[in-house]
Coordinates of C-alpha atoms in Angstrom, one line a residue:
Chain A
X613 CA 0.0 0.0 0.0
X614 CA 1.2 3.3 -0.6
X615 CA 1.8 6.2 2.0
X616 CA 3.8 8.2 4.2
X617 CA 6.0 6.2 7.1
X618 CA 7.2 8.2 10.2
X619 CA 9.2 6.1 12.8
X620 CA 9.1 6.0 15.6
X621 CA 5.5 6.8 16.6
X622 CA 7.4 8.0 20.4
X623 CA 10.8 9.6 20.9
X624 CA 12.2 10.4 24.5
X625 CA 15.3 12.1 24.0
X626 CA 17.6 14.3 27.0
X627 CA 18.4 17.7 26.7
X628 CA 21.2 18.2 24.8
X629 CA 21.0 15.4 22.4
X630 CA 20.3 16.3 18.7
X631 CA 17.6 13.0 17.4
X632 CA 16.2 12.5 14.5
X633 CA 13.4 11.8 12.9
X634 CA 12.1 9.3 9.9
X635 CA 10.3 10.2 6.9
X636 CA 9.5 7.4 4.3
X637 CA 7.0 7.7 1.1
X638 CA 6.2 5.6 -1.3
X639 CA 3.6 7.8 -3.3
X640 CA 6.4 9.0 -5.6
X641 CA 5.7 12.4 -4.8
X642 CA 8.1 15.2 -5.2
X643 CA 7.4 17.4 -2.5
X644 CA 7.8 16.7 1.6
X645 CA 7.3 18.7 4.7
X646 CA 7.8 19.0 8.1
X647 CA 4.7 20.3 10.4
X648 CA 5.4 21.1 14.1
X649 CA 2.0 20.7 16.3
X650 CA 1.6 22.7 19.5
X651 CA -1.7 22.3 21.3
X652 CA -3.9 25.9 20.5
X653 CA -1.5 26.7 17.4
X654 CA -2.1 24.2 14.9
X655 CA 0.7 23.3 12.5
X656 CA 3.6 25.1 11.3
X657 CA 5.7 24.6 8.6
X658 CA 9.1 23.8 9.2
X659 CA 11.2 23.0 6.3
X660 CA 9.9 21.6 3.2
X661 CA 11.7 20.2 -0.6
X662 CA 10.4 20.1 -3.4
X663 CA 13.0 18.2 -5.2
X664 CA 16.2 15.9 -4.3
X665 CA 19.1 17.7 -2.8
X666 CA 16.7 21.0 -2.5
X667 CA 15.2 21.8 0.5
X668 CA 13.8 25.6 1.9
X669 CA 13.3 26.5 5.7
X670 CA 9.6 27.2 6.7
X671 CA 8.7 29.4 9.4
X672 CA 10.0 27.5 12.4
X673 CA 13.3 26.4 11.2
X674 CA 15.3 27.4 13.6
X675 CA 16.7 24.7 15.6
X676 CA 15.9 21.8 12.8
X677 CA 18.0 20.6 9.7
X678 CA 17.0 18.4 7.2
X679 CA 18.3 16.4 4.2
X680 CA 17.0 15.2 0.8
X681 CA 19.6 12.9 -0.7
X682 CA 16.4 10.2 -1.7
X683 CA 13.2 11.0 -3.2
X684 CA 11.3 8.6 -0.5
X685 CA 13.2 10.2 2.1
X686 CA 13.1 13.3 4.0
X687 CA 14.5 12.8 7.4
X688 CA 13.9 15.7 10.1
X689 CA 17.0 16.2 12.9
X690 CA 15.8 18.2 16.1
X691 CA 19.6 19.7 17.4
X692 CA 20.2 20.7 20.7
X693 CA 19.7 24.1 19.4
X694 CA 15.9 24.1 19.4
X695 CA 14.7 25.7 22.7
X696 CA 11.8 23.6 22.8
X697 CA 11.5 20.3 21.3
X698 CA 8.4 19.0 22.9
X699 CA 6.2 18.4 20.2
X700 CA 3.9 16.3 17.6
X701 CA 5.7 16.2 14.4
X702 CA 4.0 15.5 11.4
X703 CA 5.3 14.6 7.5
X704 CA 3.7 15.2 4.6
X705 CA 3.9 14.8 0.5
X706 CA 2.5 16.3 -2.6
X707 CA 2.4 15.8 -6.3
X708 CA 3.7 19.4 -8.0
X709 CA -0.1 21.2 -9.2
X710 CA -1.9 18.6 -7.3
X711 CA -3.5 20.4 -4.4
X712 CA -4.0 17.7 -2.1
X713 CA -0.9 16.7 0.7
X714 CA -0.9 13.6 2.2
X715 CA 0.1 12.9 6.3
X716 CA 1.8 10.4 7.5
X717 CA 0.9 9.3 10.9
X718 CA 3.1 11.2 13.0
X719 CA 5.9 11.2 16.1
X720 CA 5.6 12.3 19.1
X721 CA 9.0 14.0 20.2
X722 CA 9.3 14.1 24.5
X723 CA 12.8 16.0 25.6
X724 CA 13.6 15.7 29.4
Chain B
X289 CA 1.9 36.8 4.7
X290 CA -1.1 34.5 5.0
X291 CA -3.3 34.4 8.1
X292 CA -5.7 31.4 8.9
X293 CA -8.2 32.5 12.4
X294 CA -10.5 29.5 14.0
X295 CA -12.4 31.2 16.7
X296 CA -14.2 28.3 18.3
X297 CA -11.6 26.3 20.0
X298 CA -14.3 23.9 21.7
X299 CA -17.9 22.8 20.1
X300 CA -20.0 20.6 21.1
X301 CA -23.1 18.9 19.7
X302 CA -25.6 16.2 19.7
X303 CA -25.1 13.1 17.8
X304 CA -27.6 13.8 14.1
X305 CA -27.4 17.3 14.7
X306 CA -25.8 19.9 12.2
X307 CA -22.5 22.1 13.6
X308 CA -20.7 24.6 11.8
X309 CA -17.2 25.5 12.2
X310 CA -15.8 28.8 11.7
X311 CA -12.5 29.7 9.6
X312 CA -11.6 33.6 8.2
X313 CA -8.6 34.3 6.5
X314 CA -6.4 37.4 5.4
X315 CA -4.3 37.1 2.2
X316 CA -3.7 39.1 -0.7
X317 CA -3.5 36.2 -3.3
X318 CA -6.5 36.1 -5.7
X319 CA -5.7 32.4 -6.5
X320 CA -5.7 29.7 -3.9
X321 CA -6.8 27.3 -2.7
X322 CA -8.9 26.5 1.5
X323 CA -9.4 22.9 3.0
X324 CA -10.8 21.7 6.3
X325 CA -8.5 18.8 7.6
X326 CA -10.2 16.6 10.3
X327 CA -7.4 15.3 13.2
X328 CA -9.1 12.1 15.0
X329 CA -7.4 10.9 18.5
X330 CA -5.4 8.8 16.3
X331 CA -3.9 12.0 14.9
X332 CA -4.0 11.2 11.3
X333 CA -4.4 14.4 9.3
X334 CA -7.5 13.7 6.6
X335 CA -8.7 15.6 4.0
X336 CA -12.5 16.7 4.8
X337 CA -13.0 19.0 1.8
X338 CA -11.7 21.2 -0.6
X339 CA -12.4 24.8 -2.0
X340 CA -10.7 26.5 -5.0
X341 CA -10.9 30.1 -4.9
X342 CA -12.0 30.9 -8.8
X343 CA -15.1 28.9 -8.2
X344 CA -17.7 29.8 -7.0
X345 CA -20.0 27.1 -5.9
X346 CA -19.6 25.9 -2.5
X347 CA -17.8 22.4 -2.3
X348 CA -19.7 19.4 -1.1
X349 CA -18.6 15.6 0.1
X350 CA -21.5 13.9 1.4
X351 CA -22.7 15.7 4.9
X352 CA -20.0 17.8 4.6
X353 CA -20.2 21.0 2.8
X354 CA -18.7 24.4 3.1
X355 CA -20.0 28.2 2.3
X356 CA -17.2 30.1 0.6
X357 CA -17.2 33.6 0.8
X358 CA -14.4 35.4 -0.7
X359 CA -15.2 39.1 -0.3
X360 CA -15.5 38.1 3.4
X361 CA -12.7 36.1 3.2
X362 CA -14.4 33.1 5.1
X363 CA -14.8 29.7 4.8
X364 CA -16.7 28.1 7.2
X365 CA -17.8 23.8 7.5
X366 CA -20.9 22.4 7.8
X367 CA -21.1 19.3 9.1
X368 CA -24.7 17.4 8.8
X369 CA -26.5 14.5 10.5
X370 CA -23.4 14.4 12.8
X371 CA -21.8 11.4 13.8
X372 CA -20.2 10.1 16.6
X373 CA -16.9 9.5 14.2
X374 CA -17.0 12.9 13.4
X375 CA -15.4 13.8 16.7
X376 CA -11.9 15.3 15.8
X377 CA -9.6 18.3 16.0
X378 CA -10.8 20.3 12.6
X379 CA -7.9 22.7 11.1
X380 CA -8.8 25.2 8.4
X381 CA -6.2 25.7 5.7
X382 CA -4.7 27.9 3.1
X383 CA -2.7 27.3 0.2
X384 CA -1.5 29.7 -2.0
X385 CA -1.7 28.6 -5.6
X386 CA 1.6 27.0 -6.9
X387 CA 1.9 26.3 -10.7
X388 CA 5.2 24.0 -9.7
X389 CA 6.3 23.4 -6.3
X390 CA 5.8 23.3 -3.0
X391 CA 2.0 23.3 -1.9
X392 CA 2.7 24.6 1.2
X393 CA -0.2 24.8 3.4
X394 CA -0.9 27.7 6.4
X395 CA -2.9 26.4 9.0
X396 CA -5.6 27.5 11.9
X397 CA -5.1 26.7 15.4
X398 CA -8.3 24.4 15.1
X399 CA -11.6 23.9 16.3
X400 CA -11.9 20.9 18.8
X401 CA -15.4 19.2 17.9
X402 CA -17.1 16.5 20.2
X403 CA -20.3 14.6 18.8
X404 CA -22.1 13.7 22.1
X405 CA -24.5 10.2 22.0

């Protein structure tokens, strides 16, 4: 079946350590995002690509780095540098002029 | 920059009733493109239904339907005979239109919506 894998659903992580997170599709889509949920404020765009080896910062990217060296894959790193990692993350993929953007499932990022 | 405002963060209904949920926006783009997105506990993000700005006949899917207007800039859901599976976080959302791209998509903080029996 085709569709958007994030692993792992849960992430615990310390202070200090940079983790990252997975991002698989296999929709053949050319576009992937990153979302950051925050209870009350929705989701923000953090980085996004719409190619291989391109990728643009959102409006949250501070803190995050990402890489597109695969078309399936668009892994998200949280660094130590992001004040406050605490969050639901959230992946996503589009088809360029095709208005609809498919979620994957999601991770739920816990830093103590 | 685009703005996406959901006023109602609670609602609450009776099962088979009809609820609308708000959404305004603020934009200077005359071509885009609004959806409502339904977040269930399991926090999958679905597609509920779809509005393209240049048209202008509401959008419909089934019980849900939405009432686009675009000198108002608002773009509210209807939700009819509602059903207990219909409770869910609801995010309104804006997408500029995007010949080749990105689709990237602004969202509301989101309406949470409870379907009592």
């Amino acid at each position: 079946d085709g569709g958007i894998t994030q692993s792992p659903k849960y992430l615990f992580r310390k202070e200090g350590q940079n983790v990252t997170l997975s991002c698989e599709q296999n929709l053949n889509h050319d576009a992937m995002y990153w979302y950051r949920q925050d209870p009350g404020q929705g989701l923000r765009l953090i980085y996004y690509s719409q190619i291989v080896n391109d990728f643009q910062k959102g409006d949250i990217a501070e803190g995050y780095s990402v890489s597109r060296e695969k078309k399936e894959s668009f892994p998200l790193t949280v660094t130590s540098a992001q004040k406050n990692p605490t969050a639901f993350y959230l992946c996503a993929s589009s088809v360029h002029r095709v208005t609809e953007a498919f979620f994957g499932q999601g991770t739920r990022l816990t830093v103590v | 920059a685009q703005t996406v405002t959901q006023s109602q963060p609670e609602m609450s209904v009776q099962e088979a009733e009809t609820v609308t949920l708000s959404c305004t926006y603020d934009t200077s783009e005359n071509n885009y493109y609004l959806f409502w997105y339904k977040q269930p506990p399991s926090r999958q993000m679905i597609l509920v239904i779809r509005q393209e700005a240049y048209k202008q006949q509401n959008a419909t899917e089934n019980r849900f339907s939405v009432n686009f207007q675009k000198a108002a800039k608002s773009f509210s859901l209807k939700i009819s005979d509602s059903q207990l599976g219909d409770t869910a976080m609801y995010f309104c959302a804006f997408m500029k239109q995007a010949f080749q791209g990105a689709q990237k998509l602004v969202f509301g903080q989101g309406t949470r919506l409870t379907i009592n029996p």
